[in-house]
Short mmCIF file of C-alpha atoms and ligand atoms in Angstrom, two decimals:
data_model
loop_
_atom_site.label_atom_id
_atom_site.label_comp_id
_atom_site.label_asym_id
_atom_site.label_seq_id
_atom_site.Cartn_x
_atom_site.Cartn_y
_atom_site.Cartn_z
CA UNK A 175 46.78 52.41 -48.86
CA UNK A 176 46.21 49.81 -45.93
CA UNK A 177 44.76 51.37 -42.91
CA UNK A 178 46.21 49.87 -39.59
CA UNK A 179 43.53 48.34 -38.20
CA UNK A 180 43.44 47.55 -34.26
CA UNK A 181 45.40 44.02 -33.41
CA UNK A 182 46.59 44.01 -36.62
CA UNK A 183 42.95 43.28 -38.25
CA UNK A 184 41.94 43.18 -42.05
CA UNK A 185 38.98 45.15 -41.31
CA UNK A 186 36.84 46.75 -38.61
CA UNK A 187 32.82 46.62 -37.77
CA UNK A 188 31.46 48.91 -35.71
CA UNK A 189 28.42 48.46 -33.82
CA UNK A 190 26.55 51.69 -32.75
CA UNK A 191 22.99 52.07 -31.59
CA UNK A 192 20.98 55.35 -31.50
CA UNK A 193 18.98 55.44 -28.42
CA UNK A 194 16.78 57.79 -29.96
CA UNK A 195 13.35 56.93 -28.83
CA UNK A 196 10.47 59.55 -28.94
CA UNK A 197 12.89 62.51 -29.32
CA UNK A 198 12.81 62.75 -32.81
CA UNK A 199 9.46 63.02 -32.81
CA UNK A 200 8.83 65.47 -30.07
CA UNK A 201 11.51 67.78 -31.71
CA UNK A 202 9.87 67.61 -35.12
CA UNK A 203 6.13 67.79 -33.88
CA UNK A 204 7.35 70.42 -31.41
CA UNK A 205 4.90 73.90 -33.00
CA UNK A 206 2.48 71.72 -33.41
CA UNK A 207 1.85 68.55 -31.70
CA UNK A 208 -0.67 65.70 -32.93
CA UNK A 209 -3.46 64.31 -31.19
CA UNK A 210 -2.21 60.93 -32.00
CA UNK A 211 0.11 58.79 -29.76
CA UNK A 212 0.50 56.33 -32.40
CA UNK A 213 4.31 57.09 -33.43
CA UNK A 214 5.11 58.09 -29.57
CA UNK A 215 4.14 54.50 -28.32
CA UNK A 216 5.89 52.84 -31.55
CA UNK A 217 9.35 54.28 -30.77
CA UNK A 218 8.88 53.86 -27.05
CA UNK A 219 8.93 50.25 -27.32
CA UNK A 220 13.20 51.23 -27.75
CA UNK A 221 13.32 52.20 -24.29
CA UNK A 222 10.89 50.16 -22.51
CA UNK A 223 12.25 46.89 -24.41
CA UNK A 224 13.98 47.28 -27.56
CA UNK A 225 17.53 48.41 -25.79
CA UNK A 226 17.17 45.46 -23.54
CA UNK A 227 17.02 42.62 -26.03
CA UNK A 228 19.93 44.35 -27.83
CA UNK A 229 22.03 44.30 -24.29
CA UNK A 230 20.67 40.85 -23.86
CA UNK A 231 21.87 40.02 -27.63
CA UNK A 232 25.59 41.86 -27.17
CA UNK A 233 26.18 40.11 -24.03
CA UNK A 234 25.53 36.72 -25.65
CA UNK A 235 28.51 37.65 -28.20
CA UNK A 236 31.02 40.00 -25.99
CA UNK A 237 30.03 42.73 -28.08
CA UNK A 238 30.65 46.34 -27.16
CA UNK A 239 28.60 49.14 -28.95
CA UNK A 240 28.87 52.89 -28.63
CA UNK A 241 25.31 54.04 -28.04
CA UNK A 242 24.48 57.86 -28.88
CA UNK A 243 21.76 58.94 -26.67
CA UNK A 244 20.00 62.25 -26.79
CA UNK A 245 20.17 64.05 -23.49
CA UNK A 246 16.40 64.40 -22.95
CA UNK A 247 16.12 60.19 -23.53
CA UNK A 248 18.86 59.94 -20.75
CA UNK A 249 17.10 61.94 -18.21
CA UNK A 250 13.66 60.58 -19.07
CA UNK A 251 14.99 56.69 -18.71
CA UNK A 252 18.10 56.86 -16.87
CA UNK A 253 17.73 53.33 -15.57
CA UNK A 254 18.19 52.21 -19.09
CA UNK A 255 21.14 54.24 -19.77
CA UNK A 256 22.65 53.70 -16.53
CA UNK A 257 22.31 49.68 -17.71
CA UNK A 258 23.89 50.47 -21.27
CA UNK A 259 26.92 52.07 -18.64
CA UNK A 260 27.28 49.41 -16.41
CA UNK A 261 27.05 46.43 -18.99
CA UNK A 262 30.06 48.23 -20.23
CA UNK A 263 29.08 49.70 -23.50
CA UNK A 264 30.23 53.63 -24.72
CA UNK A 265 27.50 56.26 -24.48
CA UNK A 266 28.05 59.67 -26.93
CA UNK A 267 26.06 62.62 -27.32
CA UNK A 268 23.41 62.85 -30.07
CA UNK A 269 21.79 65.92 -29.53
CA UNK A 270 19.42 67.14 -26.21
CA UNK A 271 15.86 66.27 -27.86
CA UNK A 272 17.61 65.23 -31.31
CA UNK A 273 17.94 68.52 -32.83
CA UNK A 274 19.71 68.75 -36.24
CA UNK A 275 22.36 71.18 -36.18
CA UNK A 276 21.08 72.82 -39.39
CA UNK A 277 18.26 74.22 -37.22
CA UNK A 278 20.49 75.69 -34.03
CA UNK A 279 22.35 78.62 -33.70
CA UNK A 280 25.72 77.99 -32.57
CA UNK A 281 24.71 79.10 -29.55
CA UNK A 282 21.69 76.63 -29.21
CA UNK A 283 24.04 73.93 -30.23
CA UNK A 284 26.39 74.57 -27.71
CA UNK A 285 23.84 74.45 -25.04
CA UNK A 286 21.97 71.53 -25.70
CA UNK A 287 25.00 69.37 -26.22
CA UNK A 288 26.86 70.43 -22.88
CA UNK A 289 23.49 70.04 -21.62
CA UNK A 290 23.26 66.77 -22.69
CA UNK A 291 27.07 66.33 -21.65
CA UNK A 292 26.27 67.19 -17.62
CA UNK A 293 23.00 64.28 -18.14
CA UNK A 294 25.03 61.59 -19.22
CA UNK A 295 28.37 62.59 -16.87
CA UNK A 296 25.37 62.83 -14.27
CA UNK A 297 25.01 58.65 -15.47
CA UNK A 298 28.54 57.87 -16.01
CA UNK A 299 30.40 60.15 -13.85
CA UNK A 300 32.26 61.21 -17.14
CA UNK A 301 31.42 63.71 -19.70
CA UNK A 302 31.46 61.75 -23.19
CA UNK A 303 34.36 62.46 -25.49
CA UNK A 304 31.84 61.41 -28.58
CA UNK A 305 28.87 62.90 -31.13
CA UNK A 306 26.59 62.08 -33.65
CA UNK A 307 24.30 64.53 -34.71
CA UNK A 308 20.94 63.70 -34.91
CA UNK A 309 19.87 62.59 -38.85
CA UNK A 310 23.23 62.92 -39.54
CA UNK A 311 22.60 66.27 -40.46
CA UNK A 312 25.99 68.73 -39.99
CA UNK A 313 27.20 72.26 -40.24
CA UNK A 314 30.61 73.66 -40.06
CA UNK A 315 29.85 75.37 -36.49
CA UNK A 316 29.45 71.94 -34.65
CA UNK A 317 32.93 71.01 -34.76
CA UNK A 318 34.49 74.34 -33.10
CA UNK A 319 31.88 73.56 -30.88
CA UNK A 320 33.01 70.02 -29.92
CA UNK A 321 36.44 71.25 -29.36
CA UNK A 322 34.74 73.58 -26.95
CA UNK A 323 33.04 70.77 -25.09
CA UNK A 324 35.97 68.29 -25.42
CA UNK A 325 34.70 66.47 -27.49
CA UNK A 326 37.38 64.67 -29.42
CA UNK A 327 35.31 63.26 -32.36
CA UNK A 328 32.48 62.71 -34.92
CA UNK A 329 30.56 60.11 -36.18
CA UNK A 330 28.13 61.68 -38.56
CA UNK A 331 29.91 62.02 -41.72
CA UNK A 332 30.58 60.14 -45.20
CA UNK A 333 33.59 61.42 -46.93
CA UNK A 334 35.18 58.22 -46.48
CA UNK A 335 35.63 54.77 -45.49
CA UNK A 336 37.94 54.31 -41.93
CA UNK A 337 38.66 56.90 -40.07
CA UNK A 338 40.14 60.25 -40.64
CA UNK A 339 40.38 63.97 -39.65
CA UNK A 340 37.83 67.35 -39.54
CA UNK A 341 39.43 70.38 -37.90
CA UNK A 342 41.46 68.30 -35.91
CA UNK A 343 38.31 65.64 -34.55
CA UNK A 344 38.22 62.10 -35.42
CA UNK A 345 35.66 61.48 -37.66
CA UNK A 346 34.35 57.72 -37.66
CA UNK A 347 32.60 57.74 -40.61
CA UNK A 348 28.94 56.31 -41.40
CA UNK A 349 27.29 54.60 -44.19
CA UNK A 350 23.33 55.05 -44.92
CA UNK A 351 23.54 51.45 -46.36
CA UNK A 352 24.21 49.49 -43.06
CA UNK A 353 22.00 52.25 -41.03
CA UNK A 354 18.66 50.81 -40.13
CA UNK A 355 16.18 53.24 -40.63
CA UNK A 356 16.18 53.16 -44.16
CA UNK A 357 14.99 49.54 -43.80
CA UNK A 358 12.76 49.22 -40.70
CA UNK A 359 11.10 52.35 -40.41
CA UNK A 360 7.58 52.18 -41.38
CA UNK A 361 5.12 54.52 -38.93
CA UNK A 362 2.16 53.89 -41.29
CA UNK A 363 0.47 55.04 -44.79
CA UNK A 364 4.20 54.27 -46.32
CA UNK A 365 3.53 52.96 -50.15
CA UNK A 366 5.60 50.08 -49.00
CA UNK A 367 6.13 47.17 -46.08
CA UNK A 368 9.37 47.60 -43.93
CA UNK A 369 12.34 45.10 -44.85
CA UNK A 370 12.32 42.06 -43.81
CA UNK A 371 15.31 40.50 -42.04
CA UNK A 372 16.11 38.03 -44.50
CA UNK A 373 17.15 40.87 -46.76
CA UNK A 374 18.92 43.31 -44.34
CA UNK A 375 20.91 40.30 -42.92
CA UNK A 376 22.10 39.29 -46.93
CA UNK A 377 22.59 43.09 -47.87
CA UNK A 378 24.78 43.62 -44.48
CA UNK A 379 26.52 40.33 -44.55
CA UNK A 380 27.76 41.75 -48.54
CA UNK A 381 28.83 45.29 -46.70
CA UNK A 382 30.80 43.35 -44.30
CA UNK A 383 32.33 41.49 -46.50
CA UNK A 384 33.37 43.86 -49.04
CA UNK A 385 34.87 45.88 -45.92
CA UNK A 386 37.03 42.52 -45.12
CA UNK A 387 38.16 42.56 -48.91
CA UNK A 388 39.23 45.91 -49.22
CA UNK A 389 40.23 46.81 -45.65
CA UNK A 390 37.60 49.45 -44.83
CA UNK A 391 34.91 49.87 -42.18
CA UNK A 392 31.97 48.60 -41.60
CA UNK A 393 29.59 51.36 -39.21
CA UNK A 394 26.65 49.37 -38.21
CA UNK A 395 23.55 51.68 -37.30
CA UNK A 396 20.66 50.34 -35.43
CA UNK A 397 18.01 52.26 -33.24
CA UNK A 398 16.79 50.19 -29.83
CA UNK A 399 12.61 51.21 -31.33
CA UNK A 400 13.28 49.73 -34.70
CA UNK A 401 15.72 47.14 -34.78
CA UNK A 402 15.25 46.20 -30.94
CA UNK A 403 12.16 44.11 -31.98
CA UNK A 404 12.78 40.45 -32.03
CA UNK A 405 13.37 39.15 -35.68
CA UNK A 406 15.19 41.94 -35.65
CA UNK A 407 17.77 41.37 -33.38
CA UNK A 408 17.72 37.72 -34.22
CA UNK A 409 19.56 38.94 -37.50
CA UNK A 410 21.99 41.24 -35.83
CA UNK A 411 22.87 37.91 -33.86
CA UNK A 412 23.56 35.99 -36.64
CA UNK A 413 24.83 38.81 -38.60
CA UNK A 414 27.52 39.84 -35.65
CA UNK A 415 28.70 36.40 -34.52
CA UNK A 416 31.05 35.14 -37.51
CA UNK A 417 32.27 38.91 -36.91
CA UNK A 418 33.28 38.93 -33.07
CA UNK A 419 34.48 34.89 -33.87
CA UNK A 420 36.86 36.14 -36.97
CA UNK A 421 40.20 37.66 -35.95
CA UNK A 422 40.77 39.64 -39.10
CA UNK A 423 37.89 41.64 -38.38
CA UNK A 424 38.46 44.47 -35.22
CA UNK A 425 35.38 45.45 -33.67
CA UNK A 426 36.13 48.33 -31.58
CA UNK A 427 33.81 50.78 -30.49
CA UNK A 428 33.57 54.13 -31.50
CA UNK A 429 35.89 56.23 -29.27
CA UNK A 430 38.20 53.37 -29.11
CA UNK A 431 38.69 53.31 -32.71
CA UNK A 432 38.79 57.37 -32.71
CA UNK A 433 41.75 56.98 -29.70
CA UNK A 434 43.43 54.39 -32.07
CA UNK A 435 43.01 56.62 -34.93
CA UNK A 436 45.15 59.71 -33.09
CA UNK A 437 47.87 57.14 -32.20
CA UNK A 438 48.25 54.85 -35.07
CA UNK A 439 46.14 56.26 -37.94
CA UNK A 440 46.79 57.69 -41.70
CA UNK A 441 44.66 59.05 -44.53
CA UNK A 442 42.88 62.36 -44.99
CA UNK A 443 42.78 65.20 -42.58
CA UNK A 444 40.08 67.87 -43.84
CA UNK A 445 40.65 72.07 -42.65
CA UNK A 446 37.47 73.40 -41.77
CA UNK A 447 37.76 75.67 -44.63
CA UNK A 448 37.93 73.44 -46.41
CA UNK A 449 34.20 71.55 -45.22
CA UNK A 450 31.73 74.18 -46.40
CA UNK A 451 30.37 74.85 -49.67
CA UNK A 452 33.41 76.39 -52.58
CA UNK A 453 32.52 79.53 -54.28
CA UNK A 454 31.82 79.82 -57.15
CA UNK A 455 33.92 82.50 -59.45
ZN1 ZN B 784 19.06 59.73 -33.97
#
């Protein structure tokens, strides 16, 4: 079945960042915290100048990303948020210090996320209406949860290829394949050398591609401390202009696509009973 793509495209391509920066790390490392500063300083380089060549890069093409930011990055560098705000760009919740849901109570979730909600309304002057969880890692409890914080959808999930319906949220689906960190992220004593951009930019040009063929989307995900360096975002640039230039392709952000989806969408819709693990007799 053809999805109805925005203005009538072929296709869509998504561009989302997550503004993850040392989070991840802290949260991890949290019982028991290295000596090194290595891997703190290496994803740092996303807020101090990784986001801003990616701004730089989007403005060049009229590109608008969603950009999931944990609520502890947004009140540690909330001149660099408040820039991702004002150049126009969407900013969604992904966690307070990137905690995977598997790991909270729904309680804790709950917390950290309207937490994280107040930070970035604190920003914005608007509590954001979209989540990714951090890792991509989900449980059934964090989508009662987003209904509780108004949340109105999810973009953590792979059960399918445009958009469709969880317990009632919008779920923009993702795609490990055209996710970064599989590629780029190399933090030492790895038994092999990151990707090099000659080989992301021909694997992502094929996604994109494909998507345009069979009238799916493409969910592009980059992080500002890996792909914010500058071969890096060279690629994206020459990846993403033929995209934004090519009329059969919509490039909507996140919560735009998830608005179009309530007014103009088909496919699945998927209870909540219906998420978790079947039994077994
Ligand atoms: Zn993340």
């Amino acid at each position: 079945m053809t999805y109805p793509w925005p203005g009538g495209a072929r296709a869509a391509v998504c561009f989302t960042l997550d503004f993850d920066g040392e989070s991840p790390h802290l949260w991890r490392t949290r019982e028991n915290p290295p000596v090194s500063v290595g891997e703190l300083e290496q994803r740092r380089y996303g807020p101090r100048r990784g986001i801003r060549n990616l701004l730089s890069m989007m403005d060049n093409l009229h590109l608008r990303a969603t950009v999931f930011v944990p609520g502890w990055i947004a009140a540690k560098y909330p001149e660099q948020v408040a820039e991702v705000h004002d150049r126009g760009h969407e900013l969604a919740l992904h966690g307070w210090c990137h905690e995977a849901p598997t790991g909270l109570t729904r309680d804790e979730l709950h917390r950290t996320l309207d937490r994280a909600a107040d930070t970035l309304a604190g920003i914005t002057g608007e509590r954001p209406v979209g989540y990714r969880s951090p890792s991509w890692d989900m449980t059934t409890d964090v989508f009662p949860v987003l209904h509780e914080l108004g949340v109105t959808y999810d973009s953590s999930l792979m059960g399918e290829d445009r958009p469709y319906l969880v317990d009632g949220i919008v779920e923009v689906p993702v795609d490990w394949a055209t996710d970064d960190a599989p590629y780029y992220r190399y933090v030492g004593g790895d038994p092999r050398p990151p990707a090099t951009t000659p080989e992301v930019l021909a694997g992502w040009s094929a996604e994109i591609a494909a998507a345009k063929k069979l009238g799916s989307l493409c969910m592009i995900t980059v992080h500002p401390w890996l792909s914010g360096r500058p071969a890096r975002v060279a690629a994206l640039e020459a990846l993403l202009a033929p995209v934004v230039a090519d009329d059969r392709l919509a490039t909507p952000t996140a919560g735009e696509l998830a608005t179009h989806h309530r007014e103009h969408g088909t496919g699945y819709e998927v209870p909540l009973e219906e998420l978790g693990r079947p039994g077994h007799d």
